[in-house]
Short mmCIF file of C-alpha atoms and ligand atoms in Angstrom, two decimals:
data_model
loop_
_atom_site.label_atom_id
_atom_site.label_comp_id
_atom_site.label_asym_id
_atom_site.label_seq_id
_atom_site.Cartn_x
_atom_site.Cartn_y
_atom_site.Cartn_z
CA UNK A 1 -87.62 -150.03 -128.18
CA UNK A 2 -88.53 -147.01 -129.57
CA UNK A 3 -91.51 -146.87 -132.15
CA UNK A 4 -90.07 -146.54 -135.87
CA UNK A 5 -90.95 -143.29 -137.75
CA UNK A 6 -91.79 -142.69 -141.26
CA UNK A 7 -90.60 -139.37 -142.80
CA UNK A 8 -91.44 -137.20 -145.53
CA UNK A 9 -88.91 -134.42 -146.76
CA UNK A 10 -91.15 -131.97 -148.71
CA UNK A 11 -88.86 -129.79 -150.84
CA UNK A 12 -86.85 -133.11 -151.53
CA UNK A 13 -84.66 -131.34 -154.11
CA UNK A 14 -83.33 -128.77 -151.38
CA UNK A 15 -79.55 -127.98 -151.13
CA UNK A 16 -80.26 -129.37 -147.50
CA UNK A 17 -81.85 -132.63 -148.52
CA UNK A 18 -78.55 -134.88 -148.81
CA UNK A 19 -77.07 -133.59 -145.48
CA UNK A 20 -80.41 -134.10 -143.48
CA UNK A 21 -80.79 -137.81 -144.94
CA UNK A 22 -77.39 -138.40 -143.64
CA UNK A 23 -78.35 -137.35 -140.10
CA UNK A 24 -81.49 -139.36 -140.32
CA UNK A 25 -79.46 -142.16 -141.06
CA UNK A 26 -77.07 -141.42 -138.32
CA UNK A 27 -79.15 -140.75 -135.62
CA UNK A 28 -81.20 -143.84 -135.71
CA UNK A 29 -80.70 -144.62 -132.17
CA UNK A 30 -82.45 -141.59 -131.01
CA UNK A 31 -85.15 -141.65 -134.28
CA UNK A 32 -85.20 -145.25 -135.51
CA UNK A 33 -87.20 -145.02 -139.41
CA UNK A 34 -89.39 -147.32 -140.90
CA UNK A 35 -89.72 -145.40 -144.26
CA UNK A 36 -87.88 -141.94 -145.99
CA UNK A 37 -89.54 -140.67 -148.56
CA UNK A 38 -88.85 -137.43 -150.49
CA UNK A 39 -91.35 -135.05 -152.45
CA UNK A 40 -91.05 -132.11 -154.53
CA UNK A 41 -93.21 -130.32 -157.43
CA UNK A 42 -89.88 -130.37 -159.71
CA UNK A 43 -89.28 -134.00 -160.70
CA UNK A 44 -86.46 -133.31 -162.73
CA UNK A 45 -84.48 -131.56 -159.73
CA UNK A 46 -85.65 -133.81 -156.96
CA UNK A 47 -84.36 -137.14 -159.13
CA UNK A 48 -80.91 -135.61 -159.00
CA UNK A 49 -80.89 -135.70 -155.35
CA UNK A 50 -83.32 -138.56 -155.05
CA UNK A 51 -80.95 -140.95 -156.63
CA UNK A 52 -78.20 -139.78 -154.77
CA UNK A 53 -80.00 -140.12 -151.67
CA UNK A 54 -80.92 -143.71 -152.62
CA UNK A 55 -77.49 -144.84 -152.70
CA UNK A 56 -76.69 -143.16 -149.47
CA UNK A 57 -79.69 -145.15 -147.68
CA UNK A 58 -79.20 -148.33 -149.38
CA UNK A 59 -75.27 -148.47 -148.26
CA UNK A 60 -76.06 -147.15 -144.55
CA UNK A 61 -79.30 -148.18 -143.70
CA UNK A 62 -80.74 -151.23 -146.36
CA UNK A 63 -83.42 -151.67 -144.12
CA UNK A 64 -85.24 -148.34 -144.16
CA UNK A 65 -87.45 -148.22 -147.23
CA UNK A 66 -86.73 -145.20 -149.58
CA UNK A 67 -88.43 -143.71 -152.41
CA UNK A 68 -88.59 -140.14 -153.73
CA UNK A 69 -91.89 -138.87 -156.07
CA UNK A 70 -93.96 -135.67 -157.10
CA UNK A 71 -97.21 -137.66 -156.79
CA UNK A 72 -98.76 -136.11 -153.58
CA UNK A 73 -101.09 -139.00 -152.22
CA UNK A 74 -97.79 -141.60 -152.84
CA UNK A 75 -95.91 -138.90 -150.70
CA UNK A 76 -98.02 -138.05 -148.42
CA UNK A 77 -99.87 -141.47 -147.46
CA UNK A 78 -98.40 -143.50 -144.23
CA UNK A 79 -96.12 -140.97 -142.93
CA UNK A 80 -95.48 -139.63 -139.14
CA UNK A 81 -93.63 -136.49 -139.98
CA UNK A 82 -93.51 -134.03 -142.73
CA UNK A 83 -90.13 -131.96 -142.54
CA UNK A 84 -90.76 -129.24 -145.05
CA UNK A 85 -88.32 -127.18 -146.31
CA UNK A 86 -89.78 -125.75 -149.87
CA UNK A 87 -88.34 -122.65 -151.92
CA UNK A 88 -91.07 -121.39 -153.99
CA UNK A 89 -89.56 -120.27 -157.16
CA UNK A 90 -86.31 -121.59 -156.26
CA UNK A 91 -82.79 -119.58 -156.24
CA UNK A 92 -84.03 -117.76 -159.26
CA UNK A 93 -86.66 -115.91 -157.48
CA UNK A 94 -84.40 -115.34 -154.75
CA UNK A 95 -82.31 -113.69 -156.61
CA UNK A 96 -85.05 -110.94 -157.78
CA UNK A 97 -86.28 -111.10 -154.23
CA UNK A 98 -82.62 -109.69 -153.46
CA UNK A 99 -81.72 -107.73 -156.40
CA UNK A 100 -84.97 -105.82 -157.17
CA UNK A 101 -85.06 -103.53 -153.72
CA UNK A 102 -81.46 -103.06 -154.17
CA UNK A 103 -82.25 -101.46 -157.47
CA UNK A 104 -83.81 -99.04 -155.38
CA UNK A 105 -81.43 -98.65 -152.67
CA UNK A 106 -83.04 -100.81 -150.17
CA UNK A 107 -81.74 -104.08 -148.45
CA UNK A 108 -82.05 -106.78 -150.87
CA UNK A 109 -82.35 -110.16 -148.22
CA UNK A 110 -83.94 -113.46 -148.39
CA UNK A 111 -86.31 -113.01 -145.54
CA UNK A 112 -86.12 -109.53 -144.51
CA UNK A 113 -87.73 -106.50 -145.95
CA UNK A 114 -89.42 -106.23 -149.63
CA UNK A 115 -87.57 -109.41 -150.31
CA UNK A 116 -88.88 -111.42 -147.35
CA UNK A 117 -92.28 -110.08 -148.15
CA UNK A 118 -92.08 -111.24 -151.79
CA UNK A 119 -90.77 -114.73 -150.83
CA UNK A 120 -93.50 -114.88 -148.29
CA UNK A 121 -96.33 -114.10 -150.95
CA UNK A 122 -94.66 -117.10 -152.84
CA UNK A 123 -94.31 -119.48 -149.87
CA UNK A 124 -97.83 -119.41 -148.38
CA UNK A 125 -99.53 -121.38 -151.03
CA UNK A 126 -96.85 -123.47 -151.29
CA UNK A 127 -96.77 -124.70 -147.37
CA UNK A 128 -100.45 -124.65 -147.47
CA UNK A 129 -100.83 -127.05 -149.83
CA UNK A 130 -98.43 -129.22 -148.23
CA UNK A 131 -100.33 -129.12 -144.77
CA UNK A 132 -103.76 -130.02 -146.92
CA UNK A 133 -101.95 -133.17 -148.42
CA UNK A 134 -100.66 -133.76 -145.15
CA UNK A 135 -104.25 -133.99 -143.64
CA UNK A 136 -105.74 -135.60 -146.79
CA UNK A 137 -103.60 -138.53 -146.68
CA UNK A 138 -101.93 -139.04 -143.19
CA UNK A 139 -104.61 -136.97 -140.75
CA UNK A 140 -102.35 -137.93 -137.81
CA UNK A 141 -99.13 -136.82 -138.88
CA UNK A 142 -97.28 -133.65 -137.85
CA UNK A 143 -95.53 -130.75 -139.95
CA UNK A 144 -92.23 -129.48 -138.65
CA UNK A 145 -91.73 -126.53 -141.22
CA UNK A 146 -88.79 -124.56 -141.70
CA UNK A 147 -89.73 -123.31 -145.01
CA UNK A 148 -89.19 -119.51 -145.23
CA UNK A 149 -89.69 -116.56 -144.56
CA UNK A 150 -90.95 -118.44 -141.54
CA UNK A 151 -92.34 -115.57 -139.88
CA UNK A 152 -94.78 -114.98 -142.68
CA UNK A 153 -95.52 -118.71 -143.08
CA UNK A 154 -96.14 -118.80 -139.59
CA UNK A 155 -98.84 -116.07 -139.35
CA UNK A 156 -100.28 -117.49 -142.46
CA UNK A 157 -100.69 -121.05 -140.83
CA UNK A 158 -102.10 -119.70 -137.77
CA UNK A 159 -104.80 -117.83 -139.84
CA UNK A 160 -105.46 -120.32 -142.60
CA UNK A 161 -104.70 -123.65 -140.59
CA UNK A 162 -105.43 -122.85 -137.07
CA UNK A 163 -105.81 -126.23 -136.05
CA UNK A 164 -103.13 -128.00 -138.23
CA UNK A 165 -100.64 -130.14 -136.38
CA UNK A 166 -97.56 -127.71 -137.66
CA UNK A 167 -94.42 -126.44 -135.80
CA UNK A 168 -92.62 -123.47 -137.28
CA UNK A 169 -88.78 -123.38 -136.14
CA UNK A 170 -85.83 -121.56 -137.41
CA UNK A 171 -82.12 -122.62 -137.09
CA UNK A 172 -80.79 -119.32 -136.63
CA UNK A 173 -80.82 -119.36 -133.11
CA UNK A 174 -79.36 -122.60 -132.94
CA UNK A 175 -76.39 -121.86 -134.91
CA UNK A 176 -75.74 -118.87 -133.05
CA UNK A 177 -75.75 -120.75 -129.90
CA UNK A 178 -73.48 -123.40 -131.07
CA UNK A 179 -71.25 -120.25 -131.63
CA UNK A 180 -71.87 -119.24 -128.07
CA UNK A 181 -70.90 -122.69 -126.85
CA UNK A 182 -67.48 -122.49 -129.08
CA UNK A 183 -66.98 -118.72 -127.85
CA UNK A 184 -67.17 -120.29 -124.22
CA UNK A 185 -65.14 -123.25 -124.89
CA UNK A 186 -68.07 -125.97 -124.04
CA UNK A 187 -68.73 -128.69 -126.21
CA UNK A 188 -72.21 -128.09 -127.25
CA UNK A 189 -75.17 -125.67 -127.29
CA UNK A 190 -76.94 -128.02 -125.20
CA UNK A 191 -74.46 -126.90 -122.26
CA UNK A 192 -76.57 -123.42 -122.13
CA UNK A 193 -79.74 -122.49 -120.19
CA UNK A 194 -81.03 -119.39 -122.80
CA UNK A 195 -83.77 -117.28 -122.37
CA UNK A 196 -84.67 -115.59 -125.83
CA UNK A 197 -87.85 -113.81 -127.33
CA UNK A 198 -88.60 -112.01 -130.45
CA UNK A 199 -89.92 -112.83 -133.93
CA UNK A 200 -88.70 -114.98 -136.24
CA UNK A 201 -85.12 -113.47 -137.60
CA UNK A 202 -85.96 -110.67 -135.15
CA UNK A 203 -84.94 -111.39 -131.57
CA UNK A 204 -82.65 -111.05 -128.32
CA UNK A 205 -81.24 -113.30 -125.72
CA UNK A 206 -81.88 -112.21 -122.40
CA UNK A 207 -80.20 -114.76 -120.25
CA UNK A 208 -77.48 -117.39 -120.82
CA UNK A 209 -76.58 -119.58 -118.09
CA UNK A 210 -74.47 -122.97 -117.57
CA UNK A 211 -76.12 -125.90 -115.85
CA UNK A 212 -75.11 -124.87 -112.23
CA UNK A 213 -76.94 -121.57 -113.02
CA UNK A 214 -73.81 -119.38 -113.59
CA UNK A 215 -74.57 -116.34 -115.93
CA UNK A 216 -72.46 -116.49 -118.94
CA UNK A 217 -73.94 -113.29 -120.64
CA UNK A 218 -70.60 -111.16 -119.60
CA UNK A 219 -68.29 -113.38 -121.10
CA UNK A 220 -70.07 -113.64 -124.65
CA UNK A 221 -70.73 -109.81 -124.49
CA UNK A 222 -66.99 -109.28 -123.94
CA UNK A 223 -66.14 -111.45 -126.78
CA UNK A 224 -68.56 -109.87 -129.14
CA UNK A 225 -67.77 -106.60 -128.49
CA UNK A 226 -64.49 -107.23 -130.04
CA UNK A 227 -65.45 -110.07 -132.74
CA UNK A 228 -69.44 -110.07 -132.69
CA UNK A 229 -70.24 -113.94 -133.11
CA UNK A 230 -67.34 -114.75 -135.21
CA UNK A 231 -66.15 -117.45 -133.07
CA UNK A 232 -62.56 -118.76 -132.98
CA UNK A 233 -63.61 -121.87 -134.91
CA UNK A 234 -65.47 -119.97 -137.62
CA UNK A 235 -62.71 -117.17 -137.73
CA UNK A 236 -60.74 -119.82 -139.03
CA UNK A 237 -63.25 -121.89 -141.41
CA UNK A 238 -61.94 -121.72 -144.84
CA UNK A 239 -65.74 -122.66 -146.03
CA UNK A 240 -67.43 -119.88 -144.50
CA UNK A 241 -68.90 -117.41 -147.19
CA UNK A 242 -67.37 -113.94 -147.25
CA UNK A 243 -71.25 -112.76 -146.56
CA UNK A 244 -71.89 -115.05 -143.64
CA UNK A 245 -68.53 -113.59 -141.94
CA UNK A 246 -69.31 -110.05 -142.72
CA UNK A 247 -73.19 -110.67 -140.76
CA UNK A 248 -71.22 -112.58 -137.63
CA UNK A 249 -68.79 -109.66 -137.69
CA UNK A 250 -71.44 -107.05 -137.75
CA UNK A 251 -73.34 -108.29 -134.58
CA UNK A 252 -70.38 -106.11 -132.35
CA UNK A 253 -72.30 -103.00 -133.68
CA UNK A 254 -75.91 -104.85 -133.85
CA UNK A 255 -75.17 -105.47 -129.79
CA UNK A 256 -74.36 -101.73 -129.17
CA UNK A 257 -78.30 -101.03 -129.22
CA UNK A 258 -78.66 -102.99 -126.02
CA UNK A 259 -76.33 -103.96 -123.91
CA UNK A 260 -78.35 -106.00 -121.68
CA UNK A 261 -79.17 -108.57 -124.37
CA UNK A 262 -77.61 -110.37 -127.28
CA UNK A 263 -79.23 -110.06 -130.77
CA UNK A 264 -80.42 -112.25 -133.38
CA UNK A 265 -78.10 -111.62 -136.68
CA UNK A 266 -80.85 -110.52 -138.92
CA UNK A 267 -81.38 -107.48 -136.88
CA UNK A 268 -78.61 -105.72 -138.60
CA UNK A 269 -80.76 -105.09 -141.89
CA UNK A 270 -83.05 -103.26 -139.81
CA UNK A 271 -80.55 -101.13 -137.47
CA UNK A 272 -78.16 -100.41 -140.27
CA UNK A 273 -79.99 -100.88 -143.74
CA UNK A 274 -77.96 -98.00 -145.09
CA UNK A 275 -74.50 -99.52 -144.44
CA UNK A 276 -76.19 -103.33 -145.82
CA UNK A 277 -77.00 -101.52 -148.80
CA UNK A 278 -73.75 -99.60 -149.35
CA UNK A 279 -71.76 -102.93 -148.89
CA UNK A 280 -74.31 -104.91 -151.02
CA UNK A 281 -73.32 -105.76 -154.96
CA UNK A 282 -76.43 -105.24 -156.91
CA UNK A 283 -75.15 -107.63 -159.62
CA UNK A 284 -74.08 -110.38 -157.11
CA UNK A 285 -75.87 -111.14 -153.93
CA UNK A 286 -76.24 -114.13 -151.54
CA UNK A 287 -78.33 -115.79 -154.00
CA UNK A 288 -75.54 -115.87 -156.37
CA UNK A 289 -73.25 -117.04 -153.74
CA UNK A 290 -75.59 -119.84 -152.91
CA UNK A 291 -75.98 -120.85 -156.58
CA UNK A 292 -72.43 -120.81 -157.43
CA UNK A 293 -71.35 -122.28 -153.79
CA UNK A 294 -73.91 -124.55 -151.69
CA UNK A 295 -76.50 -125.56 -154.75
CA UNK A 296 -73.51 -126.28 -157.52
CA UNK A 297 -71.67 -128.05 -154.98
CA UNK A 298 -74.71 -130.17 -153.51
CA UNK A 299 -75.92 -130.95 -157.24
CA UNK A 300 -72.13 -131.73 -158.59
CA UNK A 301 -71.95 -134.33 -155.54
CA UNK A 302 -75.06 -135.91 -156.25
CA UNK A 303 -74.29 -136.49 -159.60
CA UNK A 304 -70.91 -137.33 -159.03
CA UNK A 305 -72.38 -140.30 -156.54
CA UNK A 306 -74.67 -141.48 -159.05
CA UNK A 307 -72.19 -141.53 -162.26
CA UNK A 308 -69.88 -144.20 -160.12
CA UNK A 309 -72.67 -145.91 -158.93
CA UNK A 310 -72.04 -145.89 -155.08
CA UNK A 311 -71.74 -143.33 -151.98
CA UNK A 312 -69.11 -145.00 -149.91
CA UNK A 313 -66.62 -141.67 -150.46
CA UNK A 314 -69.14 -139.30 -150.24
CA UNK A 315 -68.07 -135.55 -149.54
CA UNK A 316 -71.45 -134.88 -148.15
CA UNK A 317 -71.29 -134.31 -144.40
CA UNK A 318 -73.92 -134.95 -141.61
CA UNK A 319 -76.21 -132.18 -141.16
CA UNK A 320 -75.25 -131.55 -137.56
CA UNK A 321 -76.69 -128.21 -137.65
CA UNK A 322 -80.31 -129.71 -138.13
CA UNK A 323 -79.83 -131.81 -135.08
CA UNK A 324 -82.81 -129.81 -134.08
CA UNK A 325 -85.07 -131.54 -136.22
CA UNK A 326 -84.29 -134.89 -134.61
CA UNK A 327 -84.96 -132.97 -131.33
CA UNK A 328 -88.38 -131.98 -132.81
CA UNK A 329 -89.58 -135.47 -134.11
CA UNK A 330 -88.28 -137.33 -130.86
CA UNK A 331 -90.11 -134.65 -129.08
CA UNK A 332 -93.45 -135.46 -130.69
CA UNK A 333 -92.82 -139.07 -131.24
CA UNK A 334 -91.53 -139.90 -127.68
CA UNK A 335 -93.17 -137.18 -125.41
CA UNK A 336 -89.61 -135.78 -124.55
CA UNK A 337 -90.77 -132.55 -123.29
CA UNK A 338 -87.58 -131.30 -125.00
CA UNK A 339 -87.11 -127.19 -124.56
CA UNK A 340 -86.76 -125.56 -127.70
CA UNK A 341 -87.23 -122.09 -129.39
CA UNK A 342 -90.17 -122.25 -131.60
CA UNK A 343 -92.54 -119.86 -133.52
CA UNK A 344 -95.84 -119.63 -131.67
CA UNK A 345 -99.09 -117.49 -131.08
CA UNK A 346 -97.77 -115.40 -128.31
CA UNK A 347 -101.04 -115.41 -126.13
CA UNK A 348 -99.98 -113.42 -123.40
CA UNK A 349 -96.42 -114.81 -122.77
CA UNK A 350 -94.98 -111.88 -123.92
CA UNK A 351 -97.35 -109.98 -121.71
CA UNK A 352 -97.07 -106.36 -123.14
CA UNK A 353 -97.39 -107.50 -126.69
CA UNK A 354 -99.67 -108.47 -129.48
CA UNK A 355 -101.78 -111.20 -128.80
CA UNK A 356 -102.06 -112.89 -131.84
CA UNK A 357 -98.44 -112.47 -132.92
CA UNK A 358 -96.57 -115.49 -134.04
CA UNK A 359 -93.13 -115.13 -131.76
CA UNK A 360 -89.90 -116.89 -131.27
CA UNK A 361 -89.98 -118.11 -127.57
CA UNK A 362 -88.85 -121.22 -125.41
CA UNK A 363 -91.60 -123.86 -125.64
CA UNK A 364 -91.51 -127.26 -123.94
CA UNK A 365 -92.62 -129.70 -126.91
CA UNK A 366 -94.22 -133.07 -126.46
CA UNK A 367 -96.89 -135.75 -128.18
CA UNK A 368 -99.70 -133.22 -127.93
CA UNK A 369 -97.95 -130.29 -128.91
CA UNK A 370 -96.00 -127.00 -127.62
CA UNK A 371 -96.24 -125.41 -124.06
CA UNK A 372 -94.89 -121.80 -124.36
CA UNK A 373 -92.53 -120.55 -121.21
CA UNK A 374 -93.98 -116.94 -120.05
CA UNK A 375 -91.63 -114.25 -121.11
CA UNK A 376 -93.24 -111.42 -119.31
CA UNK A 377 -93.13 -107.53 -120.16
CA UNK A 378 -90.49 -106.27 -122.67
CA UNK A 379 -88.51 -103.50 -122.97
CA UNK A 380 -90.06 -99.98 -124.97
CA UNK A 381 -87.23 -100.45 -127.54
CA UNK A 382 -87.94 -104.19 -128.20
CA UNK A 383 -91.93 -103.82 -128.10
CA UNK A 384 -91.61 -100.80 -130.56
CA UNK A 385 -89.54 -102.78 -133.05
CA UNK A 386 -91.63 -105.84 -132.93
CA UNK A 387 -95.14 -103.98 -133.18
CA UNK A 388 -93.51 -102.45 -136.58
CA UNK A 389 -92.35 -105.85 -137.79
CA UNK A 390 -95.21 -107.90 -136.76
CA UNK A 391 -97.51 -105.50 -138.55
CA UNK A 392 -95.70 -105.93 -141.92
CA UNK A 393 -96.10 -109.84 -141.69
CA UNK A 394 -99.52 -109.35 -140.80
CA UNK A 395 -100.44 -107.22 -143.89
CA UNK A 396 -98.70 -109.44 -145.68
CA UNK A 397 -100.72 -112.13 -144.98
CA UNK A 398 -103.86 -109.79 -145.31
CA UNK A 399 -102.69 -108.85 -148.93
CA UNK A 400 -102.34 -112.62 -149.96
CA UNK A 401 -105.59 -113.44 -148.54
CA UNK A 402 -107.46 -110.55 -149.91
CA UNK A 403 -105.67 -110.37 -153.13
CA UNK A 404 -105.44 -106.84 -151.92
CA UNK A 405 -102.60 -104.31 -153.56
CA UNK A 406 -103.16 -101.64 -151.08
CA UNK A 407 -102.22 -104.12 -148.03
CA UNK A 408 -99.14 -104.94 -149.79
CA UNK A 409 -98.14 -101.63 -150.32
CA UNK A 410 -98.70 -100.90 -146.76
CA UNK A 411 -96.88 -103.62 -145.51
CA UNK A 412 -93.80 -102.74 -148.01
CA UNK A 413 -94.11 -99.28 -146.58
CA UNK A 414 -94.09 -100.39 -142.71
CA UNK A 415 -90.66 -102.19 -143.12
CA UNK A 416 -88.18 -100.41 -141.02
CA UNK A 417 -85.56 -101.42 -144.36
CA UNK A 418 -88.19 -99.25 -146.57
CA UNK A 419 -87.77 -95.01 -146.60
CA UNK A 420 -91.05 -93.99 -148.09
CA UNK A 421 -94.21 -94.91 -149.76
CA UNK A 422 -92.83 -93.77 -152.85
CA UNK A 423 -89.85 -96.21 -152.66
CA UNK A 424 -92.34 -98.82 -151.57
CA UNK A 425 -94.65 -98.63 -154.55
CA UNK A 426 -91.72 -98.70 -157.16
CA UNK A 427 -90.59 -101.78 -155.44
CA UNK A 428 -93.75 -103.60 -155.40
CA UNK A 429 -94.29 -102.80 -158.74
CA UNK A 430 -91.36 -104.49 -160.06
CA UNK A 431 -91.97 -107.25 -157.72
CA UNK A 432 -95.35 -108.05 -158.89
CA UNK A 433 -94.04 -108.26 -162.56
CA UNK A 434 -91.44 -110.66 -161.37
CA UNK A 435 -93.85 -112.48 -159.33
CA UNK A 436 -96.64 -113.04 -161.72
CA UNK A 437 -96.32 -116.65 -161.87
CA UNK A 438 -96.29 -116.96 -158.45
CA UNK A 439 -98.47 -114.23 -156.08
CA UNK A 440 -102.40 -114.36 -156.38
CA UNK A 441 -103.47 -111.62 -158.80
CA UNK A 442 -103.61 -108.27 -156.38
CA UNK A 443 -106.55 -105.64 -157.15
N1 NAD B 501 -86.05 -121.85 -141.13
C1 NAD B 501 -84.60 -122.06 -140.97
O1 NAD B 501 -84.09 -121.54 -140.10
C2 NAD B 501 -84.11 -122.10 -142.59
C3 NAD B 501 -82.78 -123.00 -142.64
C4 NAD B 501 -82.11 -123.42 -143.84
C5 NAD B 501 -83.13 -123.18 -144.97
N2 NAD B 501 -84.40 -122.87 -144.43
C6 NAD B 501 -85.45 -122.98 -146.08
O2 NAD B 501 -85.51 -124.51 -146.21
C7 NAD B 501 -85.87 -124.32 -147.75
C8 NAD B 501 -85.12 -124.81 -148.44
O3 NAD B 501 -83.81 -124.10 -148.74
P1 NAD B 501 -83.16 -124.64 -150.09
O4 NAD B 501 -82.05 -123.61 -150.12
O5 NAD B 501 -82.40 -125.84 -150.05
O6 NAD B 501 -83.87 -124.53 -151.28
P2 NAD B 501 -83.89 -125.04 -152.60
O7 NAD B 501 -84.36 -124.35 -153.75
O8 NAD B 501 -82.37 -125.60 -153.11
O9 NAD B 501 -85.17 -126.51 -152.83
C9 NAD B 501 -86.11 -126.12 -152.21
C10 NAD B 501 -87.03 -127.48 -152.99
O10 NAD B 501 -88.33 -126.98 -152.67
C11 NAD B 501 -89.06 -127.44 -154.06
N3 NAD B 501 -90.15 -127.01 -154.02
C12 NAD B 501 -90.39 -125.39 -154.54
N4 NAD B 501 -91.94 -125.23 -154.38
C13 NAD B 501 -92.61 -126.30 -153.95
C14 NAD B 501 -93.76 -126.81 -153.71
N5 NAD B 501 -94.98 -125.71 -153.91
N6 NAD B 501 -94.12 -128.06 -153.55
C15 NAD B 501 -93.11 -128.92 -153.09
N7 NAD B 501 -91.92 -128.84 -153.28
C16 NAD B 501 -91.45 -127.27 -153.80
C17 NAD B 501 -87.90 -126.84 -155.13
O11 NAD B 501 -88.27 -127.51 -156.45
C18 NAD B 501 -87.01 -127.49 -154.49
O12 NAD B 501 -86.37 -128.34 -155.19
C19 NAD B 501 -86.14 -122.42 -148.08
O13 NAD B 501 -87.30 -122.37 -147.69
C20 NAD B 501 -84.86 -122.02 -146.97
O14 NAD B 501 -85.43 -120.49 -146.84
C21 NAD B 501 -84.96 -122.39 -143.62
O1 LIG B 502 -77.96 -117.38 -147.58
P1 LIG B 502 -77.98 -119.10 -146.77
O2 LIG B 502 -79.23 -119.83 -147.80
O3 LIG B 502 -76.69 -120.06 -146.94
O4 LIG B 502 -78.63 -119.04 -145.57
C1 LIG B 502 -79.61 -118.53 -145.16
C2 LIG B 502 -80.64 -119.12 -143.91
O5 LIG B 502 -79.80 -118.72 -143.02
C3 LIG B 502 -79.90 -119.01 -141.28
O6 LIG B 502 -79.87 -120.82 -141.52
C4 LIG B 502 -78.31 -121.07 -141.37
C5 LIG B 502 -78.18 -121.25 -140.06
O7 LIG B 502 -78.35 -120.53 -139.13
C6 LIG B 502 -76.48 -121.46 -139.97
O8 LIG B 502 -76.48 -122.22 -138.62
C7 LIG B 502 -76.57 -122.89 -140.79
O9 LIG B 502 -76.94 -124.14 -140.41
O10 LIG B 502 -76.90 -122.52 -142.18
C8 LIG B 502 -78.28 -122.18 -142.40
C9 LIG B 502 -78.72 -122.06 -143.73
O11 LIG B 502 -77.18 -121.63 -144.41
C10 LIG B 502 -81.57 -118.69 -141.22
O12 LIG B 502 -81.96 -119.45 -140.18
C11 LIG B 502 -82.31 -119.44 -142.45
O13 LIG B 502 -83.72 -118.88 -142.31
C12 LIG B 502 -81.93 -118.81 -143.70
O14 LIG B 502 -82.67 -119.33 -144.85
MN1 MN B 503 -84.42 -119.01 -140.14
#
């Protein structure tokens, strides 16, 4: 009989919460629940999601205790896991992260370039605060963090919370591997034996084999040359947002830079920043698409359920994409030694890369944490790109810790998406104005 787990979702007002709650309720055979709590620092926003989730739990698993709160002690006491997906500044600030760089002719993106740097300067304080609450009220708990920008957050947790029980993860490789499986006609990404390395949102697959060891890369690369990662299923998905369709299609160009690997979709912002800017609408970015799409859909559905008083006909679907969260919690709770891509300190696993960089590589995960798999030396092309990008991430954390304007200017100047220190400074000064409520004071 598996021991029941008590789980706190930090960022309870997240657009992803209802589907993750449904997933947790649906997967109790693999991860039985004792209690499920939501925590947020925006009571009004969270209450809308919390009341709807209360109906989902009551109708699907009445034996599971459910509550939501803005009180840290109530939230973080007596829990086994914190699943953290906060967005400091919410979508209003994501919109600024995306539009301010575009105003200066530079890539405007949630986690990449100056937008990602600005987001990182907001997220560090919020995630560290969650870790401190967890350690204060449930010192044996683990944090499964996928609050973005995961690269900068992971570097900050390495520096500021070096002994904390925090696992940083991203679902982009997982989503792409599901596309690989679809392209290959396989039932799931779990059929694939992969090798991957990089930084978060900045990596490459170097090997994809089936369970018998057959090399599947050539078949995927052949498909990708024509269609990118737009699998037949995705291509016919009426709900696929235009910007994601474009991103998956553009992989066919991103992949040409190294025909021996397969790239993470995010590399497009670094290889083709000029094309991305030319295809961007500076007045209507991804943040607007999500506010008009997912955020509106999720909150409308929450309010519909609460108004009718039941969730029997809910439009919410089980967040299959988030199944990695179950894998993560199971691995730690039941010592399954699951192999997962995690964002961890390099420590020589990429043997010719920065020792203390936070890299995204395959790890074995169990009750006592993770054991990274050795990658070995990487080629000059990837090494050069990663050294530049990891310097951006490290300088951003330096700037947050030291309150340093200069370090943040260096970080933005260092980004491959920014053409000059003049442009970097103009963007930085606009971001400082927009983030005065969120960033530490810079001198
Ligand atoms: N790592 C990944 O692969 C991955 C995938 C999807 C989403 N995400 C991340 O998950 C997070 C949530 O995404 P979303 O689109 O649902 O955002 P959202 O804005 O809908 O929800 C985020 C919630 O966090 C709350 N919040 C903000 N600051 C907080 C703080 N200091 N303490 C407690 N709560 C706080 C907000 O009030 C909001 O309710 C984002 O960081 C997003 O980038 C990561
Ligand atoms: O623009 P958004 O908010 O829709 O997505 C930004 C996030 O994109 C990735 O997460 C995707 C995931 O890759 C995909 O498979 C599916 O599950 O949706 C997720 C959210 O859209 C990326 O990994 C995240 O870091 C981004 O925040
Ligand atoms: Mn991600």
